[in-house]
Amino acid sequence: DQQVKQNSPSLSVQEGRISILNCDYTNSMFDYFLWYKKYPAEGPTFLISISSIKDKNEDGRFTVFLNKSAKHLSLHIVPSQPGDSAVYFCAASGGYNSGGSNYKLTFGKGTLLTVNP
Amino acid sequence: ETGVTQSPTHLIKTRGQQVTLRCSSQSGHNTVSWYQQALGQGPQFIFQYYREEENGRGNFPPRFSGLQFPNYSSELNVNALELDDSALYLCASSLQRRDTQYFGPGTRLTVL
């Protein structure tokens, strides 16, 4: 049972335009969400995170939106650059706000973003 | 500041053998988590170590075991290797258990 889903295996956008990557989750215990970027032959690189007490978090060109009622989050990249081309993983963790003890990350399968010059 | 490092980069083993993978956490980080990433999949949580104690385990059999040392570096041991163990093994460290996890480059294990 996949608790974090990224339904689009790939996305292609033009340089300078907005990239929107989507992620859905099923586990209502998740209260902390992260996006990672991964280049081939490298480990995932942390991009941005959001706690369930917020609905938006922004860091430079990257903004993450969280819709708790829909159990949906999205990552917006504006403007997109060719160097953003990579696989993007959505990840979720539980217990962040409730003082749990295990902060394992549950990942989606990833979305391959290609930004064309 | 040195990030998370892992060794070796690549490893080839045969079925039934044992393997040890190593991870050095980022300076000051006391929590290490291990993940397995099969081809075309997202990383899957194996286990987490916090201050040298196992702090949670994913759905992996007991032949996957680990250690965390006083300097917070860590090892992942896999006994009786199976073909399906072929994957990228990722180590991540965090300042405290609930903090953001930062990943190393991974170890690519191939089991023949």
mmCIF file of C-alpha atoms in Angstrom:
data_model
loop_
_atom_site.group_PDB
_atom_site.id
_atom_site.type_symbol
_atom_site.label_atom_id
_atom_site.label_comp_id
_atom_site.label_asym_id
_atom_site.label_seq_id
_atom_site.Cartn_x
_atom_site.Cartn_y
_atom_site.Cartn_z
ATOM 1 C CA ASP A 1 0.000 0.000 0.000
ATOM 2 C CA GLN A 2 1.647 3.175 -1.218
ATOM 3 C CA GLN A 3 1.093 5.912 1.349
ATOM 4 C CA VAL A 4 2.788 8.656 -0.695
ATOM 5 C CA LYS A 5 1.963 8.882 -4.378
ATOM 6 C CA GLN A 6 3.452 10.909 -7.170
ATOM 7 C CA ASN A 7 1.171 10.095 -10.057
ATOM 8 C CA SER A 8 3.171 11.824 -12.772
ATOM 9 C CA PRO A 9 6.332 9.870 -13.631
ATOM 10 C CA SER A 10 7.593 12.756 -15.753
ATOM 11 C CA LEU A 11 7.037 16.432 -16.498
ATOM 12 C CA SER A 12 8.529 18.612 -19.212
ATOM 13 C CA VAL A 13 8.496 22.439 -19.086
ATOM 14 C CA GLN A 14 10.137 25.318 -20.913
ATOM 15 C CA GLU A 15 12.860 27.363 -19.273
ATOM 16 C CA GLY A 16 11.422 30.380 -17.472
ATOM 17 C CA ARG A 17 7.980 28.841 -17.017
ATOM 18 C CA ILE A 18 6.472 27.388 -13.842
ATOM 19 C CA SER A 19 6.976 23.742 -12.895
ATOM 20 C CA ILE A 20 4.313 22.192 -10.690
ATOM 21 C CA LEU A 21 4.990 18.809 -9.137
ATOM 22 C CA ASN A 22 2.207 17.059 -7.270
ATOM 23 C CA CYS A 23 2.058 14.577 -4.421
ATOM 24 C CA ASP A 24 -0.811 12.837 -2.639
ATOM 25 C CA TYR A 25 -0.738 10.977 0.666
ATOM 26 C CA THR A 26 -3.147 8.661 2.435
ATOM 27 C CA ASN A 27 -1.824 8.465 6.007
ATOM 28 C CA SER A 28 -3.500 11.125 8.171
ATOM 29 C CA MET A 29 -0.720 10.713 10.777
ATOM 30 C CA PHE A 30 1.776 12.409 8.457
ATOM 31 C CA ASP A 31 2.476 15.913 9.719
ATOM 32 C CA TYR A 32 5.759 16.896 8.070
ATOM 33 C CA PHE A 33 6.476 16.908 4.366
ATOM 34 C CA LEU A 34 9.642 17.361 2.382
ATOM 35 C CA TRP A 35 10.773 17.623 -1.215
ATOM 36 C CA TYR A 36 14.097 16.241 -2.360
ATOM 37 C CA LYS A 37 15.837 16.565 -5.717
ATOM 38 C CA LYS A 38 18.004 13.762 -7.049
ATOM 39 C CA TYR A 39 20.533 13.779 -9.864
ATOM 40 C CA PRO A 40 21.809 10.474 -11.295
ATOM 41 C CA ALA A 41 24.625 8.913 -9.247
ATOM 42 C CA GLU A 42 23.989 11.297 -6.326
ATOM 43 C CA GLY A 43 21.984 11.074 -3.135
ATOM 44 C CA PRO A 44 18.761 13.053 -2.689
ATOM 45 C CA THR A 45 19.295 16.747 -1.924
ATOM 46 C CA PHE A 46 16.891 18.468 0.459
ATOM 47 C CA LEU A 47 14.939 21.299 -1.155
ATOM 48 C CA ILE A 48 12.128 22.493 1.079
ATOM 49 C CA SER A 49 9.788 21.264 3.802
ATOM 50 C CA ILE A 50 6.469 22.130 5.372
ATOM 51 C CA SER A 51 4.807 21.282 8.656
ATOM 52 C CA SER A 52 1.118 20.424 8.734
ATOM 53 C CA ILE A 53 0.416 23.555 10.805
ATOM 54 C CA LYS A 54 1.176 25.617 7.702
ATOM 55 C CA ASP A 55 -0.310 25.634 4.225
ATOM 56 C CA LYS A 56 2.535 27.321 2.383
ATOM 57 C CA ASN A 57 6.295 27.621 2.652
ATOM 58 C CA GLU A 58 8.506 29.568 0.298
ATOM 59 C CA ASP A 59 12.260 29.535 -0.287
ATOM 60 C CA GLY A 60 13.523 31.499 -3.248
ATOM 61 C CA ARG A 61 12.199 29.966 -6.450
ATOM 62 C CA PHE A 62 10.619 27.042 -4.581
ATOM 63 C CA THR A 63 7.207 27.098 -2.910
ATOM 64 C CA VAL A 64 5.427 24.160 -1.339
ATOM 65 C CA PHE A 65 1.664 24.196 -0.823
ATOM 66 C CA LEU A 66 -0.139 21.824 1.525
ATOM 67 C CA ASN A 67 -3.865 21.041 1.359
ATOM 68 C CA LYS A 68 -4.561 18.874 4.403
ATOM 69 C CA SER A 69 -8.216 18.257 3.649
ATOM 70 C CA ALA A 70 -7.315 16.882 0.228
ATOM 71 C CA LYS A 71 -4.133 15.195 1.532
ATOM 72 C CA HIS A 72 -2.268 16.855 -1.302
ATOM 73 C CA LEU A 73 0.887 18.879 -1.625
ATOM 74 C CA SER A 74 2.596 20.512 -4.542
ATOM 75 C CA LEU A 75 5.980 22.021 -5.307
ATOM 76 C CA HIS A 76 6.116 25.091 -7.520
ATOM 77 C CA ILE A 77 9.369 26.145 -9.165
ATOM 78 C CA VAL A 78 9.361 29.624 -10.664
ATOM 79 C CA PRO A 79 11.105 30.350 -12.945
ATOM 80 C CA SER A 80 12.273 26.901 -14.028
ATOM 81 C CA GLN A 81 15.894 26.557 -15.103
ATOM 82 C CA PRO A 82 17.661 23.785 -17.066
ATOM 83 C CA GLY A 83 19.691 22.969 -13.933
ATOM 84 C CA ASP A 84 16.418 22.025 -12.216
ATOM 85 C CA SER A 85 16.195 18.943 -14.443
ATOM 86 C CA ALA A 86 16.270 16.009 -12.014
ATOM 87 C CA VAL A 87 14.024 13.483 -10.266
ATOM 88 C CA TYR A 88 11.936 15.088 -7.519
ATOM 89 C CA PHE A 89 10.797 13.029 -4.549
ATOM 90 C CA CYS A 90 8.026 13.894 -2.158
ATOM 91 C CA ALA A 91 8.483 12.483 1.361
ATOM 92 C CA ALA A 92 6.362 12.454 4.504
ATOM 93 C CA SER A 93 6.956 11.847 8.185
ATOM 94 C CA GLY A 94 4.736 11.438 11.240
ATOM 95 C CA GLY A 95 5.078 12.553 14.831
ATOM 96 C CA TYR A 96 6.745 15.876 14.055
ATOM 97 C CA ASN A 97 4.160 17.968 15.875
ATOM 98 C CA SER A 98 3.089 15.367 18.417
ATOM 99 C CA GLY A 99 6.494 14.569 19.825
ATOM 100 C CA GLY A 100 6.842 11.100 18.377
ATOM 101 C CA SER A 101 10.120 9.262 18.424
ATOM 102 C CA ASN A 102 10.484 7.833 14.943
ATOM 103 C CA TYR A 103 10.811 10.238 12.065
ATOM 104 C CA LYS A 104 11.219 7.785 9.230
ATOM 105 C CA LEU A 105 10.538 9.231 5.809
ATOM 106 C CA THR A 106 8.037 7.613 3.464
ATOM 107 C CA PHE A 107 8.810 8.492 -0.147
ATOM 108 C CA GLY A 108 6.858 8.614 -3.362
ATOM 109 C CA LYS A 109 8.298 7.068 -6.530
ATOM 110 C CA GLY A 110 9.480 10.398 -7.881
ATOM 111 C CA THR A 111 8.777 12.643 -10.861
ATOM 112 C CA LEU A 112 11.397 13.271 -13.546
ATOM 113 C CA LEU A 113 11.406 16.982 -14.362
ATOM 114 C CA THR A 114 12.967 18.089 -17.631
ATOM 115 C CA VAL A 115 13.415 21.812 -18.202
ATOM 116 C CA ASN A 116 14.059 22.583 -21.857
ATOM 117 C CA PRO A 117 16.158 25.612 -22.852
ATOM 118 C CA GLU B 1 31.481 21.463 6.941
ATOM 119 C CA THR B 2 31.666 17.892 5.619
ATOM 120 C CA GLY B 3 28.411 16.358 4.476
ATOM 121 C CA VAL B 4 27.297 12.756 4.756
ATOM 122 C CA THR B 5 29.781 10.341 3.229
ATOM 123 C CA GLN B 6 29.340 6.676 2.345
ATOM 124 C CA SER B 7 31.691 3.879 1.390
ATOM 125 C CA PRO B 8 32.181 2.049 -0.810
ATOM 126 C CA THR B 9 30.643 3.724 -3.850
ATOM 127 C CA HIS B 10 29.982 0.483 -5.668
ATOM 128 C CA LEU B 11 30.054 -3.137 -4.580
ATOM 129 C CA ILE B 12 29.476 -6.449 -6.334
ATOM 130 C CA LYS B 13 28.676 -9.552 -4.293
ATOM 131 C CA THR B 14 27.310 -13.007 -4.981
ATOM 132 C CA ARG B 15 24.190 -14.537 -3.548
ATOM 133 C CA GLY B 16 24.645 -15.825 0.007
ATOM 134 C CA GLN B 17 27.527 -13.519 0.859
ATOM 135 C CA GLN B 18 27.551 -10.852 3.545
ATOM 136 C CA VAL B 19 28.181 -7.120 3.072
ATOM 137 C CA THR B 20 28.949 -4.127 5.292
ATOM 138 C CA LEU B 21 28.228 -0.582 4.159
ATOM 139 C CA ARG B 22 29.543 2.453 6.008
ATOM 140 C CA CYS B 23 28.279 5.950 6.627
ATOM 141 C CA SER B 24 29.806 9.017 8.258
ATOM 142 C CA SER B 25 27.180 11.465 9.431
ATOM 143 C CA GLN B 26 27.374 15.210 9.036
ATOM 144 C CA SER B 27 29.258 16.942 11.835
ATOM 145 C CA GLY B 28 27.093 17.357 14.939
ATOM 146 C CA HIS B 29 24.343 15.021 13.733
ATOM 147 C CA ASN B 30 23.375 12.272 16.201
ATOM 148 C CA THR B 31 20.764 10.447 14.127
ATOM 149 C CA VAL B 32 21.404 8.191 11.143
ATOM 150 C CA SER B 33 18.784 6.552 8.941
ATOM 151 C CA TRP B 34 19.288 3.943 6.230
ATOM 152 C CA TYR B 35 17.175 3.548 3.098
ATOM 153 C CA GLN B 36 17.101 1.110 0.200
ATOM 154 C CA GLN B 37 16.249 2.455 -3.242
ATOM 155 C CA ALA B 38 15.411 -0.104 -5.910
ATOM 156 C CA LEU B 39 15.399 0.914 -9.564
ATOM 157 C CA GLY B 40 12.423 3.122 -10.419
ATOM 158 C CA GLN B 41 11.266 3.337 -6.808
ATOM 159 C CA GLY B 42 11.525 5.850 -4.014
ATOM 160 C CA PRO B 43 13.811 5.136 -1.060
ATOM 161 C CA GLN B 44 12.409 2.632 1.465
ATOM 162 C CA PHE B 45 13.170 3.058 5.173
ATOM 163 C CA ILE B 46 15.304 0.267 6.655
ATOM 164 C CA PHE B 47 16.044 1.562 10.165
ATOM 165 C CA GLN B 48 17.126 4.577 12.162
ATOM 166 C CA TYR B 49 19.789 4.928 14.865
ATOM 167 C CA TYR B 50 19.737 7.611 17.523
ATOM 168 C CA ARG B 51 22.611 7.917 19.990
ATOM 169 C CA GLU B 52 23.792 4.361 19.246
ATOM 170 C CA GLU B 53 20.358 2.745 19.753
ATOM 171 C CA GLU B 54 17.987 1.477 17.055
ATOM 172 C CA ASN B 55 15.080 3.923 16.933
ATOM 173 C CA GLY B 56 12.622 2.374 14.536
ATOM 174 C CA ARG B 57 12.722 -0.236 11.815
ATOM 175 C CA GLY B 58 10.990 -0.642 8.484
ATOM 176 C CA ASN B 59 9.688 -3.796 6.844
ATOM 177 C CA PHE B 60 13.051 -5.508 6.335
ATOM 178 C CA PRO B 61 14.070 -8.981 7.569
ATOM 179 C CA PRO B 62 16.487 -9.499 10.481
ATOM 180 C CA ARG B 63 19.352 -10.245 8.106
ATOM 181 C CA PHE B 64 19.486 -6.445 7.711
ATOM 182 C CA SER B 65 21.222 -5.139 10.810
ATOM 183 C CA GLY B 66 23.063 -2.022 11.812
ATOM 184 C CA LEU B 67 25.284 -0.260 14.273
ATOM 185 C CA GLN B 68 25.919 3.298 15.300
ATOM 186 C CA PHE B 69 29.231 4.205 16.893
ATOM 187 C CA PRO B 70 30.046 6.812 19.593
ATOM 188 C CA ASN B 71 31.116 9.270 16.882
ATOM 189 C CA TYR B 72 27.653 8.701 15.314
ATOM 190 C CA SER B 73 29.001 7.030 12.191
ATOM 191 C CA SER B 74 27.056 3.923 11.218
ATOM 192 C CA GLU B 75 27.205 0.561 9.480
ATOM 193 C CA LEU B 76 24.578 -1.410 7.611
ATOM 194 C CA ASN B 77 25.151 -5.166 7.483
ATOM 195 C CA VAL B 78 23.273 -7.513 5.206
ATOM 196 C CA ASN B 79 23.696 -11.290 5.618
ATOM 197 C CA ALA B 80 22.765 -14.071 3.191
ATOM 198 C CA LEU B 81 22.486 -11.705 0.233
ATOM 199 C CA GLU B 82 19.671 -12.274 -2.231
ATOM 200 C CA LEU B 83 19.367 -11.064 -5.814
ATOM 201 C CA ASP B 84 16.591 -8.627 -4.761
ATOM 202 C CA ASP B 85 19.012 -6.891 -2.410
ATOM 203 C CA SER B 86 20.568 -5.249 -5.465
ATOM 204 C CA ALA B 87 19.813 -1.561 -4.957
ATOM 205 C CA LEU B 88 21.183 1.841 -4.022
ATOM 206 C CA TYR B 89 21.656 2.066 -0.251
ATOM 207 C CA LEU B 90 21.329 5.558 1.140
ATOM 208 C CA CYS B 91 22.359 6.876 4.498
ATOM 209 C CA ALA B 92 20.914 10.103 5.911
ATOM 210 C CA SER B 93 21.844 12.030 9.020
ATOM 211 C CA SER B 94 19.951 14.636 11.008
ATOM 212 C CA LEU B 95 20.838 16.994 13.828
ATOM 213 C CA GLN B 96 18.192 15.463 16.055
ATOM 214 C CA ARG B 97 15.612 12.762 15.346
ATOM 215 C CA ARG B 98 12.904 15.157 14.167
ATOM 216 C CA ASP B 99 15.137 17.339 12.019
ATOM 217 C CA THR B 100 15.599 17.321 8.277
ATOM 218 C CA GLN B 101 17.492 14.304 6.974
ATOM 219 C CA TYR B 102 20.471 14.956 4.722
ATOM 220 C CA PHE B 103 21.541 12.162 2.422
ATOM 221 C CA GLY B 104 24.882 10.797 1.362
ATOM 222 C CA PRO B 105 25.684 9.794 -2.235
ATOM 223 C CA GLY B 106 24.756 6.160 -1.645
ATOM 224 C CA THR B 107 26.361 2.763 -2.194
ATOM 225 C CA ARG B 108 25.313 0.838 -5.299
ATOM 226 C CA LEU B 109 25.144 -2.874 -4.385
ATOM 227 C CA THR B 110 24.862 -5.503 -7.100
ATOM 228 C CA VAL B 111 24.170 -9.104 -6.117
ATOM 229 C CA LEU B 112 24.930 -11.735 -8.764
#
